[in-house]
PDB file of C-alpha atoms in Angstrom:
ATOM      1  CA  MET A 501      31.568  24.537  -9.196  1.00  0.00           C
ATOM      2  CA  SER A 502      31.854  20.770  -9.384  1.00  0.00           C
ATOM      3  CA  LEU A 503      32.226  18.552  -6.350  1.00  0.00           C
ATOM      4  CA  PHE A 504      35.756  17.619  -7.411  1.00  0.00           C
ATOM      5  CA  TRP A 505      36.972  21.218  -7.506  1.00  0.00           C
ATOM      6  CA  ARG A 506      35.244  22.145  -4.247  1.00  0.00           C
ATOM      7  CA  MET A 507      36.918  19.293  -2.408  1.00  0.00           C
ATOM      8  CA  PHE A 508      40.263  19.885  -4.137  1.00  0.00           C
ATOM      9  CA  LEU A 509      40.330  23.605  -3.370  1.00  0.00           C
ATOM     10  CA  SER A 510      39.232  23.158   0.243  1.00  0.00           C
ATOM     11  CA  ASN A 511      41.954  20.561   0.786  1.00  0.00           C
ATOM     12  CA  ALA A 512      44.528  22.731  -1.037  1.00  0.00           C
ATOM     13  CA  LEU A 513      43.613  25.692   1.182  1.00  0.00           C
ATOM     14  CA  VAL A 514      44.291  23.655   4.300  1.00  0.00           C
ATOM     15  CA  LEU A 515      47.663  22.513   2.958  1.00  0.00           C
ATOM     16  CA  VAL A 516      48.669  26.053   1.904  1.00  0.00           C
ATOM     17  CA  VAL A 517      47.862  27.399   5.378  1.00  0.00           C
ATOM     18  CA  ALA A 518      49.840  24.585   6.984  1.00  0.00           C
ATOM     19  CA  THR A 519      52.837  25.244   4.716  1.00  0.00           C
ATOM     20  CA  ALA A 520      52.719  28.984   5.409  1.00  0.00           C
ATOM     21  CA  LEU A 521      52.780  28.363   9.134  1.00  0.00           C
ATOM     22  CA  LEU A 522      55.722  25.977   8.869  1.00  0.00           C
ATOM     23  CA  ILE A 523      57.964  28.226   6.752  1.00  0.00           C
ATOM     24  CA  GLY A 524      56.971  31.433   8.518  1.00  0.00           C
ATOM     25  CA  PRO A 525      58.595  32.953  11.590  1.00  0.00           C
ATOM     26  CA  TRP A 526      55.853  31.618  13.870  1.00  0.00           C
ATOM     27  CA  VAL A 527      57.116  28.048  14.064  1.00  0.00           C
ATOM     28  CA  THR A 528      60.720  26.944  14.650  1.00  0.00           C
ATOM     29  CA  VAL A 529      61.921  23.479  15.444  1.00  0.00           C
ATOM     30  CA  SER A 530      64.989  22.727  17.529  1.00  0.00           C
ATOM     31  CA  ASN A 531      67.126  19.665  17.381  1.00  0.00           C
ATOM     32  CA  PRO A 532      66.273  17.838  19.535  1.00  0.00           C
ATOM     33  CA  VAL A 533      62.593  18.953  19.506  1.00  0.00           C
ATOM     34  CA  LEU A 534      61.512  20.743  22.635  1.00  0.00           C
ATOM     35  CA  MET A 535      58.282  19.803  24.396  1.00  0.00           C
ATOM     36  CA  ARG A 536      56.745  23.240  23.685  1.00  0.00           C
ATOM     37  CA  GLU A 537      57.528  22.938  19.995  1.00  0.00           C
ATOM     38  CA  ALA A 538      56.068  19.398  19.852  1.00  0.00           C
ATOM     39  CA  LEU A 539      52.870  20.621  21.483  1.00  0.00           C
ATOM     40  CA  VAL A 540      52.558  23.491  18.988  1.00  0.00           C
ATOM     41  CA  ILE A 541      53.134  21.214  15.980  1.00  0.00           C
ATOM     42  CA  GLY A 542      50.776  18.529  17.357  1.00  0.00           C
ATOM     43  CA  GLY A 543      48.053  21.105  18.052  1.00  0.00           C
ATOM     44  CA  GLY A 544      48.431  22.542  14.562  1.00  0.00           C
ATOM     45  CA  LEU A 545      48.199  19.091  12.994  1.00  0.00           C
ATOM     46  CA  LEU A 546      45.076  18.309  15.013  1.00  0.00           C
ATOM     47  CA  ALA A 547      43.503  21.606  13.959  1.00  0.00           C
ATOM     48  CA  LEU A 548      44.266  20.848  10.304  1.00  0.00           C
ATOM     49  CA  LEU A 549      42.740  17.377  10.547  1.00  0.00           C
ATOM     50  CA  VAL A 550      39.583  18.667  12.247  1.00  0.00           C
ATOM     51  CA  THR A 551      39.225  21.455   9.687  1.00  0.00           C
ATOM     52  CA  ASN A 552      39.685  19.007   6.818  1.00  0.00           C
ATOM     53  CA  ALA A 553      37.149  16.579   8.310  1.00  0.00           C
ATOM     54  CA  LEU A 554      34.558  19.324   8.758  1.00  0.00           C
ATOM     55  CA  LEU A 555      35.018  20.526   5.184  1.00  0.00           C
ATOM     56  CA  PHE A 556      34.632  17.007   3.788  1.00  0.00           C
ATOM     57  CA  ARG A 557      31.605  16.351   5.985  1.00  0.00           C
ATOM     58  CA  LEU A 558      29.966  19.556   4.797  1.00  0.00           C
ATOM     59  CA  GLU A 559      30.600  18.768   1.142  1.00  0.00           C
ATOM     60  CA  LEU A 560      29.432  15.143   1.387  1.00  0.00           C
ATOM     61  CA  ALA A 561      26.344  15.729   3.577  1.00  0.00           C
ATOM     62  CA  PRO A 562      23.935  15.869   0.578  1.00  0.00           C
ATOM     63  CA  LEU A 563      25.318  12.553  -0.668  1.00  0.00           C
ATOM     64  CA  LYS A 564      24.619  10.966   2.703  1.00  0.00           C
ATOM     65  CA  ARG A 565      21.043  12.265   2.660  1.00  0.00           C
ATOM     66  CA  LEU A 566      20.601  10.895  -0.834  1.00  0.00           C
ATOM     67  CA  THR A 567      21.930   7.479   0.190  1.00  0.00           C
ATOM     68  CA  ARG A 568      19.537   7.353   3.154  1.00  0.00           C
ATOM     69  CA  ALA A 569      16.614   8.353   0.948  1.00  0.00           C
ATOM     70  CA  MET A 570      17.514   5.658  -1.583  1.00  0.00           C
ATOM     71  CA  THR A 571      17.547   3.078   1.216  1.00  0.00           C
ATOM     72  CA  ASP A 572      14.179   4.185   2.611  1.00  0.00           C
ATOM     73  CA  ALA A 573      12.408   4.606  -0.744  1.00  0.00           C
ATOM     74  CA  ASN A 574       9.172   2.596  -0.909  1.00  0.00           C
ATOM     75  CA  LEU A 575       7.140   2.468  -4.109  1.00  0.00           C
ATOM     76  CA  ARG A 576       4.057   1.483  -2.096  1.00  0.00           C
ATOM     77  CA  GLU A 577       4.106   4.968  -0.605  1.00  0.00           C
ATOM     78  CA  PRO A 578       4.314   7.247  -3.641  1.00  0.00           C
ATOM     79  CA  GLY A 579       5.209  10.904  -3.497  1.00  0.00           C
ATOM     80  CA  GLN A 580       8.452  10.544  -1.541  1.00  0.00           C
ATOM     81  CA  ARG A 581      10.962  13.002  -2.951  1.00  0.00           C
ATOM     82  CA  ILE A 582      14.279  14.471  -1.833  1.00  0.00           C
ATOM     83  CA  ARG A 583      14.636  18.219  -1.546  1.00  0.00           C
ATOM     84  CA  VAL A 584      17.227  19.509  -3.986  1.00  0.00           C
ATOM     85  CA  ILE A 585      19.809  21.696  -2.248  1.00  0.00           C
ATOM     86  CA  GLY A 586      22.290  23.871  -4.087  1.00  0.00           C
ATOM     87  CA  ARG A 587      23.731  23.164  -7.502  1.00  0.00           C
ATOM     88  CA  GLY A 588      26.323  20.868  -9.010  1.00  0.00           C
ATOM     89  CA  GLU A 589      26.686  17.132  -9.382  1.00  0.00           C
ATOM     90  CA  LEU A 590      24.910  16.228  -6.135  1.00  0.00           C
ATOM     91  CA  ALA A 591      21.934  18.433  -7.013  1.00  0.00           C
ATOM     92  CA  GLU A 592      21.778  16.842 -10.468  1.00  0.00           C
ATOM     93  CA  LEU A 593      22.037  13.383  -8.924  1.00  0.00           C
ATOM     94  CA  THR A 594      19.192  14.194  -6.531  1.00  0.00           C
ATOM     95  CA  GLU A 595      17.010  15.475  -9.361  1.00  0.00           C
ATOM     96  CA  THR A 596      17.785  12.352 -11.393  1.00  0.00           C
ATOM     97  CA  PHE A 597      16.813  10.145  -8.470  1.00  0.00           C
ATOM     98  CA  ASN A 598      13.511  12.021  -8.063  1.00  0.00           C
ATOM     99  CA  VAL A 599      12.775  11.598 -11.772  1.00  0.00           C
ATOM    100  CA  MET A 600      13.613   7.899 -11.519  1.00  0.00           C
ATOM    101  CA  LEU A 601      11.199   7.518  -8.572  1.00  0.00           C
ATOM    102  CA  SER A 602       8.438   9.214 -10.571  1.00  0.00           C
ATOM    103  CA  ARG A 603       9.038   6.914 -13.526  1.00  0.00           C
ATOM    104  CA  LEU A 604       9.107   3.791 -11.349  1.00  0.00           C
ATOM    105  CA  GLU A 605       5.901   4.816  -9.581  1.00  0.00           C
ATOM    106  CA  ALA A 606       4.169   5.416 -12.907  1.00  0.00           C
ATOM    107  CA  GLU A 607       5.369   2.081 -14.282  1.00  0.00           C
ATOM    108  CA  ARG A 608       4.358   0.270 -11.101  1.00  0.00           C
ATOM    109  CA  THR A 609       0.905   1.841 -11.178  1.00  0.00           C
ATOM    110  CA  ALA A 610       0.435   0.912 -14.838  1.00  0.00           C
ATOM    111  CA  SER A 611       1.674  -2.628 -14.208  1.00  0.00           C
ATOM    112  CA  SER A 612      -0.576  -3.044 -11.173  1.00  0.00           C
ATOM    113  CA  GLY A 613      -3.492  -1.740 -13.195  1.00  0.00           C
ATOM    114  CA  ARG A 614      -2.913  -4.338 -15.897  1.00  0.00           C
ATOM    115  CA  VAL A 615      -2.592  -7.123 -13.332  1.00  0.00           C
ATOM    116  CA  LEU A 616      -5.740  -6.116 -11.462  1.00  0.00           C
ATOM    117  CA  SER A 617      -7.671  -5.690 -14.702  1.00  0.00           C
ATOM    118  CA  ALA A 618      -6.652  -9.192 -15.743  1.00  0.00           C
ATOM    119  CA  GLN A 619      -7.595 -10.439 -12.286  1.00  0.00           C
ATOM    120  CA  GLU A 620     -11.047  -8.866 -12.506  1.00  0.00           C
ATOM    121  CA  ALA A 621     -11.545 -10.350 -15.969  1.00  0.00           C
ATOM    122  CA  GLU A 622     -10.590 -13.779 -14.637  1.00  0.00           C
ATOM    123  CA  ARG A 623     -12.961 -13.323 -11.695  1.00  0.00           C
ATOM    124  CA  ARG A 624     -15.810 -12.542 -14.093  1.00  0.00           C
ATOM    125  CA  ARG A 625     -14.989 -15.582 -16.218  1.00  0.00           C
ATOM    126  CA  VAL A 626     -14.876 -17.949 -13.225  1.00  0.00           C
ATOM    127  CA  ALA A 627     -18.057 -16.441 -11.750  1.00  0.00           C
ATOM    128  CA  ARG A 628     -19.854 -16.839 -15.073  1.00  0.00           C
ATOM    129  CA  GLU A 629     -18.784 -20.480 -15.352  1.00  0.00           C
ATOM    130  CA  LEU A 630     -19.818 -21.168 -11.758  1.00  0.00           C
ATOM    131  CA  HIS A 631     -23.199 -19.601 -12.357  1.00  0.00           C
ATOM    132  CA  ASP A 632     -23.877 -21.018 -15.805  1.00  0.00           C
ATOM    133  CA  GLU A 633     -22.223 -24.436 -15.650  1.00  0.00           C
ATOM    134  CA  VAL A 634     -21.963 -25.564 -12.034  1.00  0.00           C
ATOM    135  CA  GLY A 635     -25.120 -23.740 -10.964  1.00  0.00           C
ATOM    136  CA  GLN A 636     -27.231 -25.247 -13.728  1.00  0.00           C
ATOM    137  CA  THR A 637     -25.828 -28.707 -13.066  1.00  0.00           C
ATOM    138  CA  LEU A 638     -26.654 -28.505  -9.355  1.00  0.00           C
ATOM    139  CA  THR A 639     -30.121 -27.183 -10.160  1.00  0.00           C
ATOM    140  CA  ALA A 640     -30.697 -30.179 -12.444  1.00  0.00           C
ATOM    141  CA  VAL A 641     -29.548 -32.535  -9.679  1.00  0.00           C
ATOM    142  CA  ILE A 642     -31.995 -30.929  -7.244  1.00  0.00           C
ATOM    143  CA  LEU A 643     -34.862 -31.404  -9.691  1.00  0.00           C
ATOM    144  CA  GLN A 644     -33.886 -35.022 -10.319  1.00  0.00           C
ATOM    145  CA  LEU A 645     -33.745 -35.726  -6.591  1.00  0.00           C
ATOM    146  CA  LYS A 646     -37.115 -34.039  -6.126  1.00  0.00           C
ATOM    147  CA  ALA A 647     -38.625 -36.224  -8.860  1.00  0.00           C
ATOM    148  CA  LEU A 648     -36.976 -39.277  -7.350  1.00  0.00           C
ATOM    149  CA  THR A 649     -38.514 -38.636  -3.941  1.00  0.00           C
ATOM    150  CA  ASP A 650     -41.941 -39.913  -5.042  1.00  0.00           C
ATOM    151  CA  HIS A 651     -40.555 -43.163  -6.447  1.00  0.00           C
ATOM    152  CA  VAL A 652     -38.181 -44.400  -3.733  1.00  0.00           C
ATOM    153  CA  PRO A 653     -39.276 -46.610  -0.838  1.00  0.00           C
ATOM    154  CA  SER A 654     -40.400 -44.756   2.263  1.00  0.00           C
ATOM    155  CA  GLY A 655     -37.315 -45.939   4.136  1.00  0.00           C
ATOM    156  CA  LEU A 656     -35.012 -44.163   1.687  1.00  0.00           C
ATOM    157  CA  ARG A 657     -37.129 -41.059   1.191  1.00  0.00           C
ATOM    158  CA  GLU A 658     -35.581 -39.186   4.128  1.00  0.00           C
ATOM    159  CA  GLU A 659     -32.072 -39.848   2.828  1.00  0.00           C
ATOM    160  CA  VAL A 660     -33.028 -38.546  -0.631  1.00  0.00           C
ATOM    161  CA  VAL A 661     -34.517 -35.401   0.935  1.00  0.00           C
ATOM    162  CA  THR A 662     -31.333 -34.918   2.951  1.00  0.00           C
ATOM    163  CA  ALA A 663     -29.229 -35.271  -0.197  1.00  0.00           C
ATOM    164  CA  GLN A 664     -31.511 -32.769  -1.929  1.00  0.00           C
ATOM    165  CA  GLU A 665     -30.995 -30.235   0.866  1.00  0.00           C
ATOM    166  CA  THR A 666     -27.238 -30.808   0.770  1.00  0.00           C
ATOM    167  CA  VAL A 667     -27.150 -30.100  -2.959  1.00  0.00           C
ATOM    168  CA  ARG A 668     -29.324 -27.003  -2.432  1.00  0.00           C
ATOM    169  CA  ASP A 669     -26.881 -25.731   0.208  1.00  0.00           C
ATOM    170  CA  SER A 670     -24.023 -26.358  -2.223  1.00  0.00           C
ATOM    171  CA  LEU A 671     -25.880 -24.391  -4.897  1.00  0.00           C
ATOM    172  CA  ASP A 672     -26.319 -21.476  -2.517  1.00  0.00           C
ATOM    173  CA  GLU A 673     -22.613 -21.578  -1.686  1.00  0.00           C
ATOM    174  CA  VAL A 674     -21.673 -21.611  -5.382  1.00  0.00           C
ATOM    175  CA  ARG A 675     -23.915 -18.608  -5.984  1.00  0.00           C
ATOM    176  CA  ARG A 676     -22.399 -16.813  -3.011  1.00  0.00           C
ATOM    177  CA  ILE A 677     -18.870 -17.434  -4.324  1.00  0.00           C
ATOM    178  CA  ALA A 678     -19.923 -16.226  -7.768  1.00  0.00           C
ATOM    179  CA  ARG A 679     -21.323 -13.010  -6.268  1.00  0.00           C
ATOM    180  CA  ARG A 680     -18.072 -12.396  -4.398  1.00  0.00           C
ATOM    181  CA  LEU A 681     -16.028 -12.981  -7.537  1.00  0.00           C
ATOM    182  CA  ARG A 682     -18.189 -10.761  -9.719  1.00  0.00           C
ATOM    183  CA  PRO A 683     -20.227  -8.140  -7.852  1.00  0.00           C
ATOM    184  CA  GLY A 684     -23.083  -7.929 -10.316  1.00  0.00           C
ATOM    185  CA  ILE A 685     -25.060  -5.756  -7.922  1.00  0.00           C
ATOM    186  CA  LEU A 686     -22.263  -3.176  -8.119  1.00  0.00           C
ATOM    187  CA  GLU A 687     -22.586  -2.980 -11.891  1.00  0.00           C
ATOM    188  CA  ASP A 688     -26.388  -2.994 -11.850  1.00  0.00           C
ATOM    189  CA  LEU A 689     -27.380  -0.959  -8.773  1.00  0.00           C
ATOM    190  CA  GLY A 690     -24.256   0.963  -7.761  1.00  0.00           C
ATOM    191  CA  LEU A 691     -21.873   1.158  -4.817  1.00  0.00           C
ATOM    192  CA  THR A 692     -24.414   1.943  -2.091  1.00  0.00           C
ATOM    193  CA  SER A 693     -26.507  -1.149  -2.826  1.00  0.00           C
ATOM    194  CA  ALA A 694     -23.371  -3.281  -3.175  1.00  0.00           C
ATOM    195  CA  LEU A 695     -22.159  -2.198   0.283  1.00  0.00           C
ATOM    196  CA  ARG A 696     -25.562  -3.010   1.777  1.00  0.00           C
ATOM    197  CA  ALA A 697     -25.323  -6.464   0.215  1.00  0.00           C
ATOM    198  CA  LEU A 698     -21.862  -6.890   1.761  1.00  0.00           C
ATOM    199  CA  VAL A 699     -23.252  -5.994   5.170  1.00  0.00           C
ATOM    200  CA  ALA A 700     -26.021  -8.558   4.778  1.00  0.00           C
ATOM    201  CA  GLU A 701     -23.528 -11.190   3.616  1.00  0.00           C
ATOM    202  CA  PHE A 702     -21.173 -10.774   6.588  1.00  0.00           C
ATOM    203  CA  SER A 703     -23.921 -10.414   9.216  1.00  0.00           C
ATOM    204  CA  ARG A 704     -24.437 -13.668  11.068  1.00  0.00           C
ATOM    205  CA  PRO A 705     -24.892 -14.889  14.648  1.00  0.00           C
ATOM    206  CA  GLY A 706     -21.965 -13.598  16.693  1.00  0.00           C
ATOM    207  CA  VAL A 707     -20.956 -10.910  14.175  1.00  0.00           C
ATOM    208  CA  SER A 708     -22.809  -7.594  14.133  1.00  0.00           C
ATOM    209  CA  VAL A 709     -22.224  -5.511  11.008  1.00  0.00           C
ATOM    210  CA  SER A 710     -23.530  -1.957  10.619  1.00  0.00           C
ATOM    211  CA  HIS A 711     -23.058   0.624   7.921  1.00  0.00           C
ATOM    212  CA  GLN A 712     -23.565   4.288   7.131  1.00  0.00           C
ATOM    213  CA  VAL A 713     -23.379   5.657   3.600  1.00  0.00           C
ATOM    214  CA  ASP A 714     -23.463   9.381   2.947  1.00  0.00           C
ATOM    215  CA  SER A 715     -26.401  10.307   0.748  1.00  0.00           C
ATOM    216  CA  SER A 716     -24.515  13.254  -0.769  1.00  0.00           C
ATOM    217  CA  LEU A 717     -21.600  11.377  -2.264  1.00  0.00           C
ATOM    218  CA  PRO A 718     -20.037  12.951  -5.354  1.00  0.00           C
ATOM    219  CA  THR A 719     -20.246  11.113  -8.647  1.00  0.00           C
ATOM    220  CA  LEU A 720     -17.808   8.205  -8.707  1.00  0.00           C
ATOM    221  CA  GLY A 721     -16.399   6.462 -11.748  1.00  0.00           C
ATOM    222  CA  ALA A 722     -16.681   2.725 -12.302  1.00  0.00           C
ATOM    223  CA  GLU A 723     -13.032   2.173 -11.411  1.00  0.00           C
ATOM    224  CA  ALA A 724     -13.304   4.145  -8.151  1.00  0.00           C
ATOM    225  CA  GLU A 725     -16.467   2.250  -7.164  1.00  0.00           C
ATOM    226  CA  LEU A 726     -14.778  -1.090  -7.839  1.00  0.00           C
ATOM    227  CA  VAL A 727     -11.714  -0.148  -5.752  1.00  0.00           C
ATOM    228  CA  LEU A 728     -13.891   1.060  -2.860  1.00  0.00           C
ATOM    229  CA  TYR A 729     -15.964  -2.113  -2.999  1.00  0.00           C
ATOM    230  CA  ARG A 730     -12.969  -4.465  -3.119  1.00  0.00           C
ATOM    231  CA  VAL A 731     -11.173  -2.684  -0.265  1.00  0.00           C
ATOM    232  CA  ALA A 732     -14.334  -2.795   1.864  1.00  0.00           C
ATOM    233  CA  GLN A 733     -14.810  -6.469   1.000  1.00  0.00           C
ATOM    234  CA  GLU A 734     -11.226  -7.378   1.934  1.00  0.00           C
ATOM    235  CA  ALA A 735     -11.282  -5.345   5.151  1.00  0.00           C
ATOM    236  CA  MET A 736     -14.519  -7.006   6.257  1.00  0.00           C
ATOM    237  CA  THR A 737     -13.169 -10.434   5.322  1.00  0.00           C
ATOM    238  CA  ASN A 738     -10.072  -9.861   7.455  1.00  0.00           C
ATOM    239  CA  ALA A 739     -12.205  -8.650  10.341  1.00  0.00           C
ATOM    240  CA  ALA A 740     -14.728 -11.501  10.216  1.00  0.00           C
ATOM    241  CA  ARG A 741     -12.450 -14.424   9.412  1.00  0.00           C
ATOM    242  CA  HIS A 742      -9.010 -13.606  10.779  1.00  0.00           C
ATOM    243  CA  SER A 743      -9.343 -11.155  13.672  1.00  0.00           C
ATOM    244  CA  GLY A 744     -12.318 -12.771  15.401  1.00  0.00           C
ATOM    245  CA  ALA A 745     -14.253  -9.498  15.448  1.00  0.00           C
ATOM    246  CA  GLY A 746     -17.761  -9.410  16.887  1.00  0.00           C
ATOM    247  CA  ARG A 747     -18.612  -5.927  15.644  1.00  0.00           C
ATOM    248  CA  ILE A 748     -17.817  -4.371  12.253  1.00  0.00           C
ATOM    249  CA  ARG A 749     -18.712  -0.843  11.190  1.00  0.00           C
ATOM    250  CA  ILE A 750     -18.415   0.440   7.631  1.00  0.00           C
ATOM    251  CA  GLU A 751     -18.796   4.104   6.701  1.00  0.00           C
ATOM    252  CA  LEU A 752     -18.617   5.860   3.358  1.00  0.00           C
ATOM    253  CA  ARG A 753     -18.822   9.622   3.254  1.00  0.00           C
ATOM    254  CA  ALA A 754     -17.627  12.671   1.397  1.00  0.00           C
ATOM    255  CA  ALA A 755     -14.556  14.327   2.928  1.00  0.00           C
ATOM    256  CA  GLY A 756     -14.532  17.670   1.189  1.00  0.00           C
ATOM    257  CA  THR A 757     -15.743  18.414  -2.298  1.00  0.00           C
ATOM    258  CA  ARG A 758     -13.319  16.157  -4.183  1.00  0.00           C
ATOM    259  CA  THR A 759     -12.534  13.363  -1.726  1.00  0.00           C
ATOM    260  CA  VAL A 760     -14.362  10.230  -0.593  1.00  0.00           C
ATOM    261  CA  LEU A 761     -13.460   8.463   2.665  1.00  0.00           C
ATOM    262  CA  LEU A 762     -14.158   4.780   3.314  1.00  0.00           C
ATOM    263  CA  THR A 763     -13.728   3.590   6.913  1.00  0.00           C
ATOM    264  CA  VAL A 764     -14.001   0.005   8.176  1.00  0.00           C
ATOM    265  CA  ARG A 765     -13.658  -0.537  11.946  1.00  0.00           C
ATOM    266  CA  ASP A 766     -13.760  -3.739  13.964  1.00  0.00           C
ATOM    267  CA  ASN A 767     -13.135  -4.863  17.533  1.00  0.00           C
ATOM    268  CA  GLY A 768     -10.984  -7.865  16.652  1.00  0.00           C
ATOM    269  CA  SER A 769      -7.492  -8.876  17.677  1.00  0.00           C
ATOM    270  CA  GLY A 770      -5.810  -6.095  15.692  1.00  0.00           C
ATOM    271  CA  LEU A 771      -2.673  -6.043  13.567  1.00  0.00           C
ATOM    272  CA  VAL A 772      -0.023  -5.570  16.255  1.00  0.00           C
ATOM    273  CA  GLY A 773       2.677  -8.213  15.852  1.00  0.00           C
ATOM    274  CA  THR A 774       1.295  -9.564  12.569  1.00  0.00           C
ATOM    275  CA  LYS A 775       2.690  -9.342   9.057  1.00  0.00           C
ATOM    276  CA  GLU A 776       0.810  -7.958   6.098  1.00  0.00           C
ATOM    277  CA  GLY A 777      -0.680 -10.726   4.015  1.00  0.00           C
ATOM    278  CA  ALA A 778      -1.753 -10.906   0.402  1.00  0.00           C
ATOM    279  CA  GLY A 779      -5.103  -9.330   1.214  1.00  0.00           C
ATOM    280  CA  ILE A 780      -3.659  -6.133   2.638  1.00  0.00           C
ATOM    281  CA  ARG A 781      -1.081  -5.929  -0.143  1.00  0.00           C
ATOM    282  CA  GLY A 782      -3.929  -6.218  -2.636  1.00  0.00           C
ATOM    283  CA  MET A 783      -5.742  -3.359  -0.881  1.00  0.00           C
ATOM    284  CA  ARG A 784      -2.637  -1.183  -1.171  1.00  0.00           C
ATOM    285  CA  GLU A 785      -2.204  -2.043  -4.844  1.00  0.00           C
ATOM    286  CA  ARG A 786      -5.790  -1.062  -5.574  1.00  0.00           C
ATOM    287  CA  ALA A 787      -5.379   2.201  -3.677  1.00  0.00           C
ATOM    288  CA  LEU A 788      -2.335   3.083  -5.789  1.00  0.00           C
ATOM    289  CA  LEU A 789      -4.410   2.800  -8.967  1.00  0.00           C
ATOM    290  CA  LEU A 790      -6.491   5.807  -7.906  1.00  0.00           C
ATOM    291  CA  GLY A 791      -3.734   7.738  -6.170  1.00  0.00           C
ATOM    292  CA  ALA A 792      -5.642   6.995  -2.956  1.00  0.00           C
ATOM    293  CA  THR A 793      -4.232   6.759   0.561  1.00  0.00           C
ATOM    294  CA  LEU A 794      -4.796   3.583   2.596  1.00  0.00           C
ATOM    295  CA  THR A 795      -4.024   3.635   6.321  1.00  0.00           C
ATOM    296  CA  LEU A 796      -4.361   0.723   8.734  1.00  0.00           C
ATOM    297  CA  THR A 797      -4.243   1.531  12.443  1.00  0.00           C
ATOM    298  CA  SER A 798      -4.373  -0.798  15.412  1.00  0.00           C
ATOM    299  CA  ASP A 799      -3.147  -0.869  18.999  1.00  0.00           C
ATOM    300  CA  HIS A 800      -2.514  -3.384  21.758  1.00  0.00           C
ATOM    301  CA  SER A 801      -6.088  -3.072  23.044  1.00  0.00           C
ATOM    302  CA  GLY A 802      -7.308  -4.691  19.826  1.00  0.00           C
ATOM    303  CA  GLY A 803      -9.422  -3.534  16.936  1.00  0.00           C
ATOM    304  CA  THR A 804      -8.397  -2.357  13.482  1.00  0.00           C
ATOM    305  CA  THR A 805      -9.405   0.695  11.500  1.00  0.00           C
ATOM    306  CA  ALA A 806      -8.903   0.764   7.742  1.00  0.00           C
ATOM    307  CA  ARG A 807      -9.279   4.132   6.023  1.00  0.00           C
ATOM    308  CA  LEU A 808      -9.214   4.635   2.270  1.00  0.00           C
ATOM    309  CA  ARG A 809      -9.121   8.269   1.156  1.00  0.00           C
ATOM    310  CA  VAL A 810      -9.903   8.535  -2.558  1.00  0.00           C
ATOM    311  CA  PRO A 811      -9.251  11.833  -4.351  1.00  0.00           C
ATOM    312  CA  LEU A 812     -11.599  12.411  -7.247  1.00  0.00           C
ATOM    313  CA  PRO A 813     -10.307  13.811 -10.546  1.00  0.00           C
ATOM    314  CA  ALA A 814     -10.837  17.479 -11.222  1.00  0.00           C
ATOM    315  CA  GLU A 815     -13.758  18.560 -13.341  1.00  0.00           C
ATOM    316  CA  GLY A 816     -13.062  17.812 -16.984  1.00  0.00           C
ATOM    317  CA  ALA A 817     -10.000  15.647 -16.241  1.00  0.00           C
ATOM    318  CA  ALA A 818      -9.626  12.396 -18.088  1.00  0.00           C
TER     319      ALA A 818
END
């Protein structure tokens, strides 16, 4: 039965009962109205209003739940669905909303995938230009300064050597930026070696970085390895540069037969009272590409723990 007829019939039932009571022998009204009669009529009216309100509330409760679910829906947390109760227009509306959420999540995932793929392609292009163009130019400058050292007066030789060292430091920085933009070690040697390189990159005086990688990891695809690497890189960047952490711990292990768990812990200032920036949003977008779950936990005592749980596709799945 449709919502219209359910509400119409419930309201009609209340009115029929009220009419039957008024024209029956149970209720008589004097002129003027006696206090007892006024109390009976007032009590009956109150009972009718309460009954009508309860019936309407019962019929419209699913609509209220649907409205609340629509308000709380978040495409960054996929899988949220409303339980379909009963049949009729409200059940159909709930099913339609669930289908719409599924379609939006799929479209968002596809769109994010295209954006991140374009971003990775742009990173590779910039890294290649830094390495091939800027790197070669700086290397040529270093060689020219080295050749110039033997021909300048002794009073200027120290300044030329200092300039040579400055250019060499700049070359190292350009190479470091190129490696961060395009993790060639990930493509050549795999995720384990790439994580070790990250640990070495972030380790410096005042920041202790340790790692543990499970030796029995299941086979990961190129896309899963790239997502794990980028999330680990961003989490370590946040810990080292923004939270003031002195200790960082990264772990990668198998959690079951078809799940991989990446954990990055630090003892920094934590996330309490801070807003999510572009880095964390990027981590969430990458997690959505794999259907992974990213959780960030922190408390008032400081420290942040980032966990990325990546489900692997079933055997034979595309």
